[in-house]
Amino acid sequence: MEKEKPILGYDKFLMMAIIKEGPLSLEELWEKSMLFLSLIWYQQLPGKGQPLMERLFFKATRLRSELEEVRNDKSNHGAEIEMDKLIKKGWINLNKDDKYELTKEGLSQAKIYRQNIKKEAAMVDKELKPSTTAMNTTFLDAFLAFLKLGGGLISGSMGLIADGSDATMDTVEAILVWLGIKYHREKLSTLLVVAGLFIAAITVLFDSITHLLATFGGHAEPITMPYLVIAVEGVAILSAFFLFYYQRFVGKINNSLTLISQSVDSKNHIFIGSSVIIGAIFAIYGVYFVDALIGLFVGAGIFRDAVSLLREAIFAERGGEEDYSKEYKLPLQECWEENRLIAFRNWILYLLWEDQQRTRKEIISSLHSTFHPDNYIPVLSELKATGSEPYDFDNKFKNLIKPLIEEELLIEEIEEYLLTEKGEEHLKNFINSFNNYDVRRSDALLLAMARDEKEDN
């Protein structure tokens, strides 16, 4: 007996499209699928000239899907094969108009899938609110303070103890920030964070100078357990990187200077933790001044950030309005911004794959209708990540089409565009790269990062 294939994200996606818009043809389902896959910004095929870190990130996300669904019977294989699978399960019928429609059982299952993704979207909305971000920051800072102080006392690392003391102060500061956001006192919260940055800068500089003098004076206390220090700070750096990204992203979409200020503090903890690790490594070989030397530069950097944020806070206090989303960008932010263009280009290739040739006018018309805000895309519409913000296709068409021509994915003949064999192969490889894709909670959070609109507090 043939083993029954499980229902993955792709099947759920197709069923959600039908329950929303009614019976759909295979062509319409393919169009929905192509649009959905093109807007999954973090699992695209790496492009030429792309930075190494971005290429590694894209490869890692695709590898994650392959590892999570390693068996072939858990793979997606395109709209037609997936619909045949659903027909065999009795959830889909092909009606007399050659359109796919839900059966009674299929309707019940589709409602469950739609409700589940709505719950995921509500969870994402909650996690991306400033008050929730401040609360999560408080709990994670408390954990880091306990971890660093405990590790410092056991190992005898003054750098780790100092970092733990700073984390304890961050916890108190985070509680006050949380209360400030909750009770709409964000300006006061921002000044508190900035003050904390100044204190951190002075503390790091003082400790670094003291440690340097002690080392050169021959009475510096050695680290007894350097490997424990490295392990503790390794966990702390990963946590700080998460906080930095989380706070910066939520601060950006909400235009919150308080959260952006906290993200700067988290970024500085990445540097502080790195200097402690470097110091521990050198301490293994009897060199005790390296972390203090690095600490001087870290302290100076923190002081510079504090001055910059203080200027922003004063500007805001005087009634100035600033769009912090432009000044304080995130790593990989350009990826999801660039992916909108990739989605447009994938759609052009798909149009040519579907109809062999198209005129400029036909392509632009299709782009306008496909990327219209009213065009429902299952999962992405619920997460508000449809990439449907206005784009001037008419005046920017030449720039949009140029990379496709340069890479020989399509050719231009007088007033029409044709897909090349290379372009068809590129499109097939792109679709096949999603064979193991499913929408999990982590995917919901990643997809939501492509939101462009400001969130309501």
CSV table of C-alpha atoms in Angstrom, one decimal, residues 11-232:
chain,number,residue,atom,x,y,z
A,11,ASP,CA,-0.9,22.0,0.5
A,12,LYS,CA,-2.3,24.2,3.4
A,13,PHE,CA,-1.5,27.3,1.3
A,14,LEU,CA,-3.5,26.0,-1.7
A,15,MET,CA,-6.5,25.1,0.5
A,16,MET,CA,-6.4,28.5,2.1
A,17,ALA,CA,-6.4,30.1,-1.3
A,18,ILE,CA,-9.5,28.2,-2.4
A,19,ILE,CA,-11.5,28.8,0.9
A,20,LYS,CA,-10.8,32.5,0.5
A,21,GLU,CA,-11.5,33.0,-3.2
A,22,GLY,CA,-13.7,29.9,-4.1
A,23,PRO,CA,-12.9,27.3,-6.8
A,24,LEU,CA,-9.6,28.0,-8.6
A,25,SER,CA,-8.1,26.7,-11.9
A,26,LEU,CA,-4.7,25.0,-11.9
A,27,GLU,CA,-3.3,28.2,-13.7
A,28,GLU,CA,-4.7,30.4,-10.9
A,29,LEU,CA,-3.2,28.1,-8.2
A,30,TRP,CA,0.2,28.2,-10.0
A,31,GLU,CA,0.0,32.0,-10.0
A,32,LYS,CA,-0.7,32.1,-6.3
A,33,SER,CA,2.1,29.6,-5.6
A,34,MET,CA,4.6,31.5,-7.7
A,35,LEU,CA,3.8,34.8,-6.0
A,36,PHE,CA,4.0,33.2,-2.5
A,37,LEU,CA,7.3,31.5,-3.2
A,38,SER,CA,8.8,34.7,-4.7
A,39,LEU,CA,8.0,36.7,-1.5
A,40,ILE,CA,9.7,34.3,0.9
A,41,TRP,CA,12.7,36.6,1.2
A,42,TYR,CA,15.0,34.4,3.3
A,43,GLN,CA,15.0,31.3,1.1
A,44,GLN,CA,15.9,32.8,-2.3
A,45,LEU,CA,18.6,31.6,-4.7
A,46,PRO,CA,21.8,33.6,-3.9
A,47,GLY,CA,22.5,36.1,-6.7
A,48,LYS,CA,25.7,37.1,-8.3
A,49,GLY,CA,27.8,39.7,-6.4
A,50,GLN,CA,25.8,39.0,-3.2
A,51,PRO,CA,27.7,39.5,0.1
A,52,LEU,CA,29.1,36.4,1.6
A,53,MET,CA,27.1,36.6,4.8
A,54,GLU,CA,23.8,36.9,2.8
A,55,ARG,CA,24.8,33.9,0.6
A,56,LEU,CA,25.5,31.8,3.7
A,57,PHE,CA,22.3,32.9,5.3
A,58,PHE,CA,20.2,31.9,2.3
A,59,LYS,CA,22.0,28.5,2.1
A,60,ALA,CA,21.5,27.9,5.8
A,61,THR,CA,17.7,28.6,5.6
A,62,ARG,CA,17.3,26.2,2.7
A,63,LEU,CA,19.5,23.6,4.4
A,64,ARG,CA,17.2,23.9,7.5
A,65,SER,CA,14.2,22.9,5.5
A,66,GLU,CA,16.0,20.0,3.9
A,67,LEU,CA,17.1,18.7,7.3
A,68,GLU,CA,13.7,19.1,8.9
A,69,GLU,CA,12.0,17.2,6.1
A,70,VAL,CA,14.7,14.8,4.9
A,71,ARG,CA,12.4,12.1,3.5
A,72,ASN,CA,11.2,12.4,-0.1
A,73,ASP,CA,7.6,11.6,0.9
A,74,LYS,CA,7.5,14.9,2.8
A,75,SER,CA,8.5,17.0,-0.2
A,76,ASN,CA,6.3,19.5,-2.2
A,77,HIS,CA,6.2,18.9,-5.9
A,78,GLY,CA,4.2,21.7,-7.5
A,79,ALA,CA,0.5,22.7,-7.6
A,80,GLU,CA,-0.8,19.9,-9.8
A,81,ILE,CA,0.8,17.1,-7.9
A,82,GLU,CA,-0.2,18.6,-4.6
A,83,MET,CA,-3.8,19.0,-5.7
A,84,ASP,CA,-3.8,15.3,-6.9
A,85,LYS,CA,-2.7,14.4,-3.4
A,86,LEU,CA,-5.5,16.4,-1.8
A,87,ILE,CA,-8.0,14.8,-4.2
A,88,LYS,CA,-6.8,11.3,-3.1
A,89,LYS,CA,-7.4,12.4,0.5
A,90,GLY,CA,-10.9,13.4,-0.4
A,91,TRP,CA,-10.4,17.1,0.5
A,92,ILE,CA,-10.5,18.5,-3.0
A,93,ASN,CA,-12.7,17.9,-6.1
A,94,LEU,CA,-12.1,18.9,-9.7
A,95,ASN,CA,-15.5,20.4,-10.9
A,96,LYS,CA,-17.0,20.5,-14.3
A,97,ASP,CA,-15.4,23.9,-15.1
A,98,ASP,CA,-11.9,22.3,-14.5
A,99,LYS,CA,-11.5,24.2,-11.2
A,100,TYR,CA,-10.5,22.8,-7.9
A,101,GLU,CA,-13.0,23.1,-5.0
A,102,LEU,CA,-13.1,22.0,-1.4
A,103,THR,CA,-15.1,19.0,-0.3
A,104,LYS,CA,-17.0,19.1,3.0
A,105,GLU,CA,-14.1,17.5,4.8
A,106,GLY,CA,-11.6,19.7,2.9
A,107,LEU,CA,-13.5,22.8,3.9
A,108,SER,CA,-13.3,21.7,7.6
A,109,GLN,CA,-9.6,21.2,7.3
A,110,ALA,CA,-9.0,24.4,5.4
A,111,LYS,CA,-10.8,26.4,8.2
A,112,ILE,CA,-8.5,24.8,10.7
A,113,TYR,CA,-5.4,25.8,8.7
A,114,ARG,CA,-6.7,29.3,8.2
A,115,GLN,CA,-7.4,29.6,11.9
A,116,ASN,CA,-4.0,28.3,12.8
A,117,ILE,CA,-2.2,30.9,10.6
A,118,LYS,CA,-4.4,33.6,12.1
A,119,LYS,CA,-3.2,32.5,15.5
A,120,GLU,CA,0.4,32.6,14.3
A,121,ALA,CA,-0.2,36.1,12.9
A,122,ALA,CA,-1.8,37.3,16.2
A,123,MET,CA,1.2,35.9,18.0
A,124,VAL,CA,3.6,37.7,15.7
A,125,ASP,CA,1.7,40.9,16.1
A,126,LYS,CA,1.9,40.6,19.9
A,127,GLU,CA,5.7,39.8,19.9
A,128,LEU,CA,6.3,42.8,17.6
A,129,LYS,CA,4.6,45.3,20.0
A,130,PRO,CA,7.0,47.7,21.9
A,131,SER,CA,5.6,46.7,25.3
A,132,THR,CA,6.1,43.0,24.6
A,133,THR,CA,9.6,43.6,23.3
A,134,ALA,CA,10.5,45.5,26.5
A,135,MET,CA,9.0,42.7,28.7
A,136,ASN,CA,11.0,40.0,26.8
A,137,THR,CA,14.1,42.2,27.1
A,138,THR,CA,13.7,42.4,30.9
A,139,PHE,CA,13.5,38.6,31.3
A,140,LEU,CA,16.5,37.9,29.0
A,141,ASP,CA,18.6,40.6,30.7
A,142,ALA,CA,17.8,39.0,34.1
A,143,PHE,CA,18.9,35.6,32.8
A,144,LEU,CA,22.2,37.1,31.4
A,145,ALA,CA,22.9,38.9,34.6
A,146,PHE,CA,22.6,35.7,36.6
A,147,LEU,CA,24.7,33.7,34.1
A,148,LYS,CA,27.5,36.3,33.9
A,149,LEU,CA,27.7,37.0,37.6
A,150,GLY,CA,27.7,33.2,38.4
A,151,GLY,CA,30.3,32.5,35.8
A,152,GLY,CA,32.5,35.4,36.9
A,153,LEU,CA,32.4,34.4,40.6
A,154,ILE,CA,33.3,30.8,39.7
A,155,SER,CA,36.0,31.6,37.2
A,156,GLY,CA,37.5,34.7,38.9
A,157,SER,CA,37.1,36.7,35.7
A,158,MET,CA,36.9,40.4,36.6
A,159,GLY,CA,35.8,41.1,33.0
A,160,LEU,CA,32.9,38.7,33.4
A,161,ILE,CA,31.9,40.0,36.8
A,162,ALA,CA,32.0,43.6,35.5
A,163,ASP,CA,29.9,42.5,32.5
A,164,GLY,CA,27.5,40.7,34.9
A,165,SER,CA,27.2,43.8,37.0
A,166,ASP,CA,26.4,45.8,33.9
A,167,ALA,CA,23.8,43.2,32.9
A,168,THR,CA,22.2,43.6,36.4
A,169,MET,CA,21.9,47.3,35.8
A,170,ASP,CA,20.5,46.6,32.3
A,171,THR,CA,17.8,44.5,34.0
A,172,VAL,CA,16.7,47.3,36.3
A,173,GLU,CA,16.9,49.7,33.4
A,174,ALA,CA,14.8,47.3,31.2
A,175,ILE,CA,12.1,47.1,33.9
A,176,LEU,CA,11.9,50.9,34.0
A,177,VAL,CA,11.8,51.0,30.2
A,178,TRP,CA,9.0,48.4,30.1
A,179,LEU,CA,7.0,50.5,32.6
A,180,GLY,CA,7.8,53.7,30.6
A,181,ILE,CA,6.4,52.2,27.4
A,182,LYS,CA,3.4,50.6,29.1
A,183,TYR,CA,2.4,53.9,30.8
A,184,HIS,CA,3.4,56.1,27.7
A,185,ARG,CA,6.5,57.7,29.2
A,186,GLU,CA,8.8,56.8,26.3
A,187,LYS,CA,10.8,60.0,26.3
A,188,LEU,CA,11.8,59.4,29.9
A,189,SER,CA,12.6,55.7,29.1
A,190,THR,CA,14.8,56.9,26.2
A,191,LEU,CA,16.8,59.2,28.5
A,192,LEU,CA,17.2,56.4,31.0
A,193,VAL,CA,18.7,54.1,28.3
A,194,VAL,CA,21.0,56.9,27.1
A,195,ALA,CA,22.1,57.6,30.7
A,196,GLY,CA,22.8,53.8,31.1
A,197,LEU,CA,25.0,53.9,27.9
A,198,PHE,CA,27.1,56.8,29.3
A,199,ILE,CA,27.5,54.9,32.6
A,200,ALA,CA,28.5,51.7,30.7
A,201,ALA,CA,31.0,53.7,28.5
A,202,ILE,CA,32.6,55.2,31.6
A,203,THR,CA,32.7,51.9,33.4
A,204,VAL,CA,34.2,50.0,30.5
A,205,LEU,CA,36.9,52.7,30.0
A,206,PHE,CA,37.7,52.8,33.7
A,207,ASP,CA,37.9,49.1,34.1
A,208,SER,CA,40.1,48.8,31.0
A,209,ILE,CA,42.5,51.4,32.2
A,210,THR,CA,42.6,49.9,35.7
A,211,HIS,CA,43.2,46.5,34.3
A,212,LEU,CA,46.0,47.7,32.0
A,213,LEU,CA,47.8,49.4,34.9
A,214,ALA,CA,47.4,46.3,37.0
A,215,THR,CA,48.8,44.1,34.3
A,216,PHE,CA,51.8,46.3,33.6
A,217,GLY,CA,52.3,46.6,37.4
A,218,GLY,CA,52.5,42.8,37.7
A,219,HIS,CA,49.6,42.4,40.1
A,220,ALA,CA,46.7,41.5,37.7
A,221,GLU,CA,44.5,38.6,38.9
A,222,PRO,CA,44.6,35.6,36.5
A,223,ILE,CA,41.5,33.9,35.2
A,224,THR,CA,41.2,30.4,36.8
A,225,MET,CA,38.7,29.0,34.4
A,226,PRO,CA,39.0,30.7,31.0
A,227,TYR,CA,37.0,28.0,29.1
A,228,LEU,CA,34.0,28.7,31.4
A,229,VAL,CA,34.3,32.4,30.6
A,230,ILE,CA,34.4,31.7,26.9
A,231,ALA,CA,31.3,29.5,27.1
A,232,VAL,CA,29.3,32.0,29.2
